């Protein structure tokens, strides 16, 4: 029986995310993907950017098995590693870029704080941390679909929910990561590009 998981949203958002990555990722180096989930993004992006080495990760054993199947045989994808963003010790020494898709709202706030701490340690000056997902922005009305999604998340777990860009940016700045760019994405999502201070 296959260990592969399938996330329907992946097929809808992978091309828009790839467009942002094409503008922000270095030409070569290691991209650490935090919370890789099913592994579909890792497989797609690794094929799209063959000169980059992809390091998928996730804290969930079933997700790691799914990632391994999706990425089997891909020369520029390293074996997936167990990584919990909320933990202080990450099993990676350095990265040339970090990508995190749809984790910040489906995890406790401490995972976002841990993500910023890890990125602050691993990234070299100028290197990007790229986040994707639904966010709130002060002074910008939140789409009704995102409001409903936030209620659903809170019902599933009170520690989950849509975060404010401003709060995420403040947590990043405390770790030496400055918000460089906000990209409006389809389906009321945003890509946030942070860069390590020099």
PDB file of C-alpha atoms in Angstrom:
ATOM      1  CA  UNK A   1       0.000   0.000   0.000  1.00  0.00           C
ATOM      2  CA  UNK A   2       1.369   3.397  -1.003  1.00  0.00           C
ATOM      3  CA  UNK A   3       2.407   5.842   1.712  1.00  0.00           C
ATOM      4  CA  UNK A   4       1.747   8.766  -0.609  1.00  0.00           C
ATOM      5  CA  UNK A   5      -0.585  11.437   0.682  1.00  0.00           C
ATOM      6  CA  UNK A   6      -2.401  13.855  -1.588  1.00  0.00           C
ATOM      7  CA  UNK A   7      -3.212  17.464  -0.711  1.00  0.00           C
ATOM      8  CA  UNK A   8      -5.631  18.876  -3.335  1.00  0.00           C
ATOM      9  CA  UNK A   9      -4.548  22.472  -2.656  1.00  0.00           C
ATOM     10  CA  UNK A  10      -1.038  21.618  -3.836  1.00  0.00           C
ATOM     11  CA  UNK A  11      -2.073  21.357  -7.469  1.00  0.00           C
ATOM     12  CA  UNK A  12      -3.825  24.722  -7.235  1.00  0.00           C
ATOM     13  CA  UNK A  13      -1.080  26.713  -5.542  1.00  0.00           C
ATOM     14  CA  UNK A  14       2.164  25.162  -6.765  1.00  0.00           C
ATOM     15  CA  UNK A  15       2.455  27.236  -9.947  1.00  0.00           C
ATOM     16  CA  UNK A  16       1.853  30.617  -8.220  1.00  0.00           C
ATOM     17  CA  UNK A  17       4.302  29.661  -5.467  1.00  0.00           C
ATOM     18  CA  UNK A  18       6.849  28.523  -8.059  1.00  0.00           C
ATOM     19  CA  UNK A  19       6.593  31.932  -9.727  1.00  0.00           C
ATOM     20  CA  UNK A  20       7.577  33.618  -6.450  1.00  0.00           C
ATOM     21  CA  UNK A  21      10.346  31.097  -5.847  1.00  0.00           C
ATOM     22  CA  UNK A  22      11.741  31.781  -9.307  1.00  0.00           C
ATOM     23  CA  UNK A  23      12.204  35.411  -8.288  1.00  0.00           C
ATOM     24  CA  UNK A  24      13.545  34.815  -4.781  1.00  0.00           C
ATOM     25  CA  UNK A  25      15.583  31.596  -4.659  1.00  0.00           C
ATOM     26  CA  UNK A  26      19.320  31.581  -5.375  1.00  0.00           C
ATOM     27  CA  UNK A  27      20.576  29.919  -8.545  1.00  0.00           C
ATOM     28  CA  UNK A  28      22.271  27.159  -6.579  1.00  0.00           C
ATOM     29  CA  UNK A  29      22.401  25.917  -3.019  1.00  0.00           C
ATOM     30  CA  UNK A  30      20.288  24.115  -0.448  1.00  0.00           C
ATOM     31  CA  UNK A  31      16.610  24.910   0.074  1.00  0.00           C
ATOM     32  CA  UNK A  32      15.202  23.694   3.380  1.00  0.00           C
ATOM     33  CA  UNK A  33      11.460  23.137   3.240  1.00  0.00           C
ATOM     34  CA  UNK A  34       9.930  23.228   6.720  1.00  0.00           C
ATOM     35  CA  UNK A  35       6.671  21.295   7.180  1.00  0.00           C
ATOM     36  CA  UNK A  36       6.745  19.598   3.778  1.00  0.00           C
ATOM     37  CA  UNK A  37       3.501  17.724   4.449  1.00  0.00           C
ATOM     38  CA  UNK A  38       2.658  15.278   1.669  1.00  0.00           C
ATOM     39  CA  UNK A  39       5.881  15.977  -0.229  1.00  0.00           C
ATOM     40  CA  UNK A  40       4.108  17.028  -3.416  1.00  0.00           C
ATOM     41  CA  UNK A  41       5.519  20.539  -3.268  1.00  0.00           C
ATOM     42  CA  UNK A  42       9.037  19.227  -2.714  1.00  0.00           C
ATOM     43  CA  UNK A  43       8.799  16.951  -5.751  1.00  0.00           C
ATOM     44  CA  UNK A  44       7.322  19.688  -7.941  1.00  0.00           C
ATOM     45  CA  UNK A  45       9.716  22.455  -6.936  1.00  0.00           C
ATOM     46  CA  UNK A  46      12.778  20.205  -7.091  1.00  0.00           C
ATOM     47  CA  UNK A  47      11.889  19.336 -10.677  1.00  0.00           C
ATOM     48  CA  UNK A  48      11.213  22.995 -11.509  1.00  0.00           C
ATOM     49  CA  UNK A  49      14.556  24.128 -10.019  1.00  0.00           C
ATOM     50  CA  UNK A  50      17.003  21.320 -10.873  1.00  0.00           C
ATOM     51  CA  UNK A  51      20.146  23.279  -9.921  1.00  0.00           C
ATOM     52  CA  UNK A  52      18.982  23.580  -6.304  1.00  0.00           C
ATOM     53  CA  UNK A  53      19.206  20.837  -3.697  1.00  0.00           C
ATOM     54  CA  UNK A  54      15.932  20.323  -1.834  1.00  0.00           C
ATOM     55  CA  UNK A  55      15.814  19.267   1.814  1.00  0.00           C
ATOM     56  CA  UNK A  56      12.232  18.353   2.791  1.00  0.00           C
ATOM     57  CA  UNK A  57      11.271  17.985   6.437  1.00  0.00           C
ATOM     58  CA  UNK A  58       8.299  17.326   8.685  1.00  0.00           C
ATOM     59  CA  UNK A  59       7.714  16.284  12.297  1.00  0.00           C
ATOM     60  CA  UNK A  60       5.163  13.596  11.326  1.00  0.00           C
ATOM     61  CA  UNK A  61       6.297  10.046  10.502  1.00  0.00           C
ATOM     62  CA  UNK A  62       3.486   9.431   8.001  1.00  0.00           C
ATOM     63  CA  UNK A  63       4.344  12.679   6.233  1.00  0.00           C
ATOM     64  CA  UNK A  64       8.005  11.660   6.036  1.00  0.00           C
ATOM     65  CA  UNK A  65       6.990   8.367   4.413  1.00  0.00           C
ATOM     66  CA  UNK A  66       4.801  10.221   1.906  1.00  0.00           C
ATOM     67  CA  UNK A  67       7.592  12.690   1.092  1.00  0.00           C
ATOM     68  CA  UNK A  68      10.000   9.818   0.499  1.00  0.00           C
ATOM     69  CA  UNK A  69       7.637   8.218  -2.014  1.00  0.00           C
ATOM     70  CA  UNK A  70       6.841  11.437  -3.884  1.00  0.00           C
ATOM     71  CA  UNK A  71      10.543  12.283  -4.185  1.00  0.00           C
ATOM     72  CA  UNK A  72      11.912   8.790  -4.823  1.00  0.00           C
ATOM     73  CA  UNK A  73      14.605   8.782  -7.489  1.00  0.00           C
ATOM     74  CA  UNK A  74      14.993  12.577  -7.640  1.00  0.00           C
ATOM     75  CA  UNK A  75      18.706  13.346  -7.701  1.00  0.00           C
ATOM     76  CA  UNK A  76      18.405  16.827  -6.174  1.00  0.00           C
ATOM     77  CA  UNK A  77      16.150  15.863  -3.248  1.00  0.00           C
ATOM     78  CA  UNK A  78      17.762  14.720  -0.007  1.00  0.00           C
ATOM     79  CA  UNK A  79      16.029  12.134   2.198  1.00  0.00           C
ATOM     80  CA  UNK A  80      13.339  13.822   4.312  1.00  0.00           C
ATOM     81  CA  UNK A  81      14.300  14.631   7.876  1.00  0.00           C
ATOM     82  CA  UNK A  82      12.281  14.851  11.075  1.00  0.00           C
ATOM     83  CA  UNK A  83      12.115  18.518  12.038  1.00  0.00           C
ATOM     84  CA  UNK A  84       9.735  20.198  14.455  1.00  0.00           C
ATOM     85  CA  UNK A  85       9.885  23.951  13.885  1.00  0.00           C
ATOM     86  CA  UNK A  86       9.039  24.592  17.538  1.00  0.00           C
ATOM     87  CA  UNK A  87      12.122  22.747  18.776  1.00  0.00           C
ATOM     88  CA  UNK A  88      15.352  24.600  19.483  1.00  0.00           C
ATOM     89  CA  UNK A  89      17.685  22.079  17.830  1.00  0.00           C
ATOM     90  CA  UNK A  90      17.270  21.612  14.092  1.00  0.00           C
ATOM     91  CA  UNK A  91      19.056  18.751  12.277  1.00  0.00           C
ATOM     92  CA  UNK A  92      20.383  21.113   9.593  1.00  0.00           C
ATOM     93  CA  UNK A  93      23.601  23.134   9.833  1.00  0.00           C
ATOM     94  CA  UNK A  94      22.865  25.770   7.181  1.00  0.00           C
ATOM     95  CA  UNK A  95      20.556  26.598   4.279  1.00  0.00           C
ATOM     96  CA  UNK A  96      20.692  28.986   1.346  1.00  0.00           C
ATOM     97  CA  UNK A  97      16.909  29.491   1.500  1.00  0.00           C
ATOM     98  CA  UNK A  98      14.003  28.280   3.638  1.00  0.00           C
ATOM     99  CA  UNK A  99      10.454  27.683   2.422  1.00  0.00           C
ATOM    100  CA  UNK A 100       7.446  27.091   4.655  1.00  0.00           C
ATOM    101  CA  UNK A 101       4.022  26.579   3.063  1.00  0.00           C
ATOM    102  CA  UNK A 102       0.768  26.536   5.024  1.00  0.00           C
ATOM    103  CA  UNK A 103       2.252  25.840   8.448  1.00  0.00           C
ATOM    104  CA  UNK A 104       1.943  29.103  10.362  1.00  0.00           C
ATOM    105  CA  UNK A 105      -1.847  28.964  10.709  1.00  0.00           C
ATOM    106  CA  UNK A 106      -2.065  25.195  11.328  1.00  0.00           C
ATOM    107  CA  UNK A 107       0.333  25.090  14.268  1.00  0.00           C
ATOM    108  CA  UNK A 108       0.766  26.751  17.653  1.00  0.00           C
ATOM    109  CA  UNK A 109       2.388  30.181  17.710  1.00  0.00           C
ATOM    110  CA  UNK A 110       5.518  28.618  19.235  1.00  0.00           C
ATOM    111  CA  UNK A 111       6.106  26.863  15.890  1.00  0.00           C
ATOM    112  CA  UNK A 112       6.283  30.245  14.146  1.00  0.00           C
ATOM    113  CA  UNK A 113       8.632  31.550  16.820  1.00  0.00           C
ATOM    114  CA  UNK A 114      10.759  28.442  16.369  1.00  0.00           C
ATOM    115  CA  UNK A 115      10.721  28.876  12.601  1.00  0.00           C
ATOM    116  CA  UNK A 116      12.087  32.382  12.952  1.00  0.00           C
ATOM    117  CA  UNK A 117      14.729  31.280  15.448  1.00  0.00           C
ATOM    118  CA  UNK A 118      15.848  28.441  13.179  1.00  0.00           C
ATOM    119  CA  UNK A 119      15.918  30.628  10.089  1.00  0.00           C
ATOM    120  CA  UNK A 120      17.871  33.267  11.953  1.00  0.00           C
ATOM    121  CA  UNK A 121      20.533  30.686  12.766  1.00  0.00           C
ATOM    122  CA  UNK A 122      20.689  28.814   9.448  1.00  0.00           C
ATOM    123  CA  UNK A 123      20.458  31.553   6.834  1.00  0.00           C
ATOM    124  CA  UNK A 124      23.378  33.639   5.665  1.00  0.00           C
ATOM    125  CA  UNK A 125      22.984  37.421   5.326  1.00  0.00           C
ATOM    126  CA  UNK A 126      20.620  38.237   2.471  1.00  0.00           C
ATOM    127  CA  UNK A 127      19.227  34.707   2.193  1.00  0.00           C
ATOM    128  CA  UNK A 128      15.430  34.362   2.000  1.00  0.00           C
ATOM    129  CA  UNK A 129      12.799  32.827   4.237  1.00  0.00           C
ATOM    130  CA  UNK A 130       9.638  32.456   2.154  1.00  0.00           C
ATOM    131  CA  UNK A 131       6.250  31.824   3.749  1.00  0.00           C
ATOM    132  CA  UNK A 132       2.966  31.085   1.993  1.00  0.00           C
ATOM    133  CA  UNK A 133      -0.552  30.914   3.369  1.00  0.00           C
ATOM    134  CA  UNK A 134      -3.545  32.956   4.522  1.00  0.00           C
ATOM    135  CA  UNK A 135      -2.743  35.916   6.762  1.00  0.00           C
ATOM    136  CA  UNK A 136      -4.466  38.916   8.290  1.00  0.00           C
ATOM    137  CA  UNK A 137      -3.168  42.432   7.657  1.00  0.00           C
ATOM    138  CA  UNK A 138      -4.040  45.431   9.781  1.00  0.00           C
ATOM    139  CA  UNK A 139      -6.174  47.862   7.820  1.00  0.00           C
ATOM    140  CA  UNK A 140      -6.958  45.270   5.120  1.00  0.00           C
ATOM    141  CA  UNK A 141     -10.357  43.520   5.240  1.00  0.00           C
ATOM    142  CA  UNK A 142     -10.061  39.736   5.598  1.00  0.00           C
ATOM    143  CA  UNK A 143     -11.880  37.695   2.955  1.00  0.00           C
ATOM    144  CA  UNK A 144     -15.033  35.979   4.185  1.00  0.00           C
ATOM    145  CA  UNK A 145     -13.586  32.610   3.192  1.00  0.00           C
ATOM    146  CA  UNK A 146     -10.533  33.259   5.358  1.00  0.00           C
ATOM    147  CA  UNK A 147     -12.725  34.328   8.284  1.00  0.00           C
ATOM    148  CA  UNK A 148     -14.644  31.055   7.986  1.00  0.00           C
ATOM    149  CA  UNK A 149     -11.383  29.140   7.714  1.00  0.00           C
ATOM    150  CA  UNK A 150     -10.100  30.827  10.877  1.00  0.00           C
ATOM    151  CA  UNK A 151     -13.235  29.751  12.786  1.00  0.00           C
ATOM    152  CA  UNK A 152     -12.743  26.204  11.506  1.00  0.00           C
ATOM    153  CA  UNK A 153      -9.118  26.184  12.611  1.00  0.00           C
ATOM    154  CA  UNK A 154      -9.979  27.489  16.083  1.00  0.00           C
ATOM    155  CA  UNK A 155     -12.628  24.799  16.411  1.00  0.00           C
ATOM    156  CA  UNK A 156     -10.144  22.081  15.533  1.00  0.00           C
ATOM    157  CA  UNK A 157      -7.450  23.479  17.818  1.00  0.00           C
ATOM    158  CA  UNK A 158      -7.649  26.715  19.846  1.00  0.00           C
ATOM    159  CA  UNK A 159      -3.885  27.200  19.322  1.00  0.00           C
ATOM    160  CA  UNK A 160      -4.356  27.406  15.545  1.00  0.00           C
ATOM    161  CA  UNK A 161      -5.593  30.338  13.483  1.00  0.00           C
ATOM    162  CA  UNK A 162      -4.731  33.013  10.956  1.00  0.00           C
ATOM    163  CA  UNK A 163      -1.835  35.203  12.080  1.00  0.00           C
ATOM    164  CA  UNK A 164      -1.296  38.896  11.456  1.00  0.00           C
ATOM    165  CA  UNK A 165       1.492  39.759   9.049  1.00  0.00           C
ATOM    166  CA  UNK A 166       2.603  42.414  11.517  1.00  0.00           C
ATOM    167  CA  UNK A 167       2.995  39.917  14.365  1.00  0.00           C
ATOM    168  CA  UNK A 168       4.855  37.431  12.177  1.00  0.00           C
ATOM    169  CA  UNK A 169       7.112  40.232  10.952  1.00  0.00           C
ATOM    170  CA  UNK A 170       7.854  41.356  14.510  1.00  0.00           C
ATOM    171  CA  UNK A 171       8.801  37.794  15.482  1.00  0.00           C
ATOM    172  CA  UNK A 172      11.045  37.606  12.419  1.00  0.00           C
ATOM    173  CA  UNK A 173      12.697  40.956  13.115  1.00  0.00           C
ATOM    174  CA  UNK A 174      13.562  39.800  16.632  1.00  0.00           C
ATOM    175  CA  UNK A 175      15.660  37.077  14.985  1.00  0.00           C
ATOM    176  CA  UNK A 176      17.320  39.301  12.408  1.00  0.00           C
ATOM    177  CA  UNK A 177      14.903  38.627   9.541  1.00  0.00           C
ATOM    178  CA  UNK A 178      13.362  41.641   7.840  1.00  0.00           C
ATOM    179  CA  UNK A 179      10.194  41.568   5.734  1.00  0.00           C
ATOM    180  CA  UNK A 180      11.344  42.329   2.201  1.00  0.00           C
ATOM    181  CA  UNK A 181       8.223  41.705   0.152  1.00  0.00           C
ATOM    182  CA  UNK A 182       4.521  40.793   0.383  1.00  0.00           C
ATOM    183  CA  UNK A 183       3.099  39.084  -2.698  1.00  0.00           C
ATOM    184  CA  UNK A 184      -0.663  38.802  -3.170  1.00  0.00           C
ATOM    185  CA  UNK A 185      -1.485  35.250  -4.227  1.00  0.00           C
ATOM    186  CA  UNK A 186      -4.623  33.528  -5.574  1.00  0.00           C
ATOM    187  CA  UNK A 187      -7.406  32.370  -3.227  1.00  0.00           C
ATOM    188  CA  UNK A 188      -6.757  35.142  -0.672  1.00  0.00           C
ATOM    189  CA  UNK A 189      -3.292  33.933   0.266  1.00  0.00           C
ATOM    190  CA  UNK A 190      -0.013  35.815   0.626  1.00  0.00           C
ATOM    191  CA  UNK A 191       3.634  35.045   0.146  1.00  0.00           C
ATOM    192  CA  UNK A 192       5.887  36.754   2.676  1.00  0.00           C
ATOM    193  CA  UNK A 193       9.564  37.082   1.801  1.00  0.00           C
ATOM    194  CA  UNK A 194      11.961  37.772   4.659  1.00  0.00           C
ATOM    195  CA  UNK A 195      15.701  38.239   4.314  1.00  0.00           C
ATOM    196  CA  UNK A 196      18.438  37.707   6.868  1.00  0.00           C
ATOM    197  CA  UNK A 197      20.008  40.971   7.886  1.00  0.00           C
ATOM    198  CA  UNK A 198      23.615  41.520   6.866  1.00  0.00           C
TER     199      UNK A 198
END
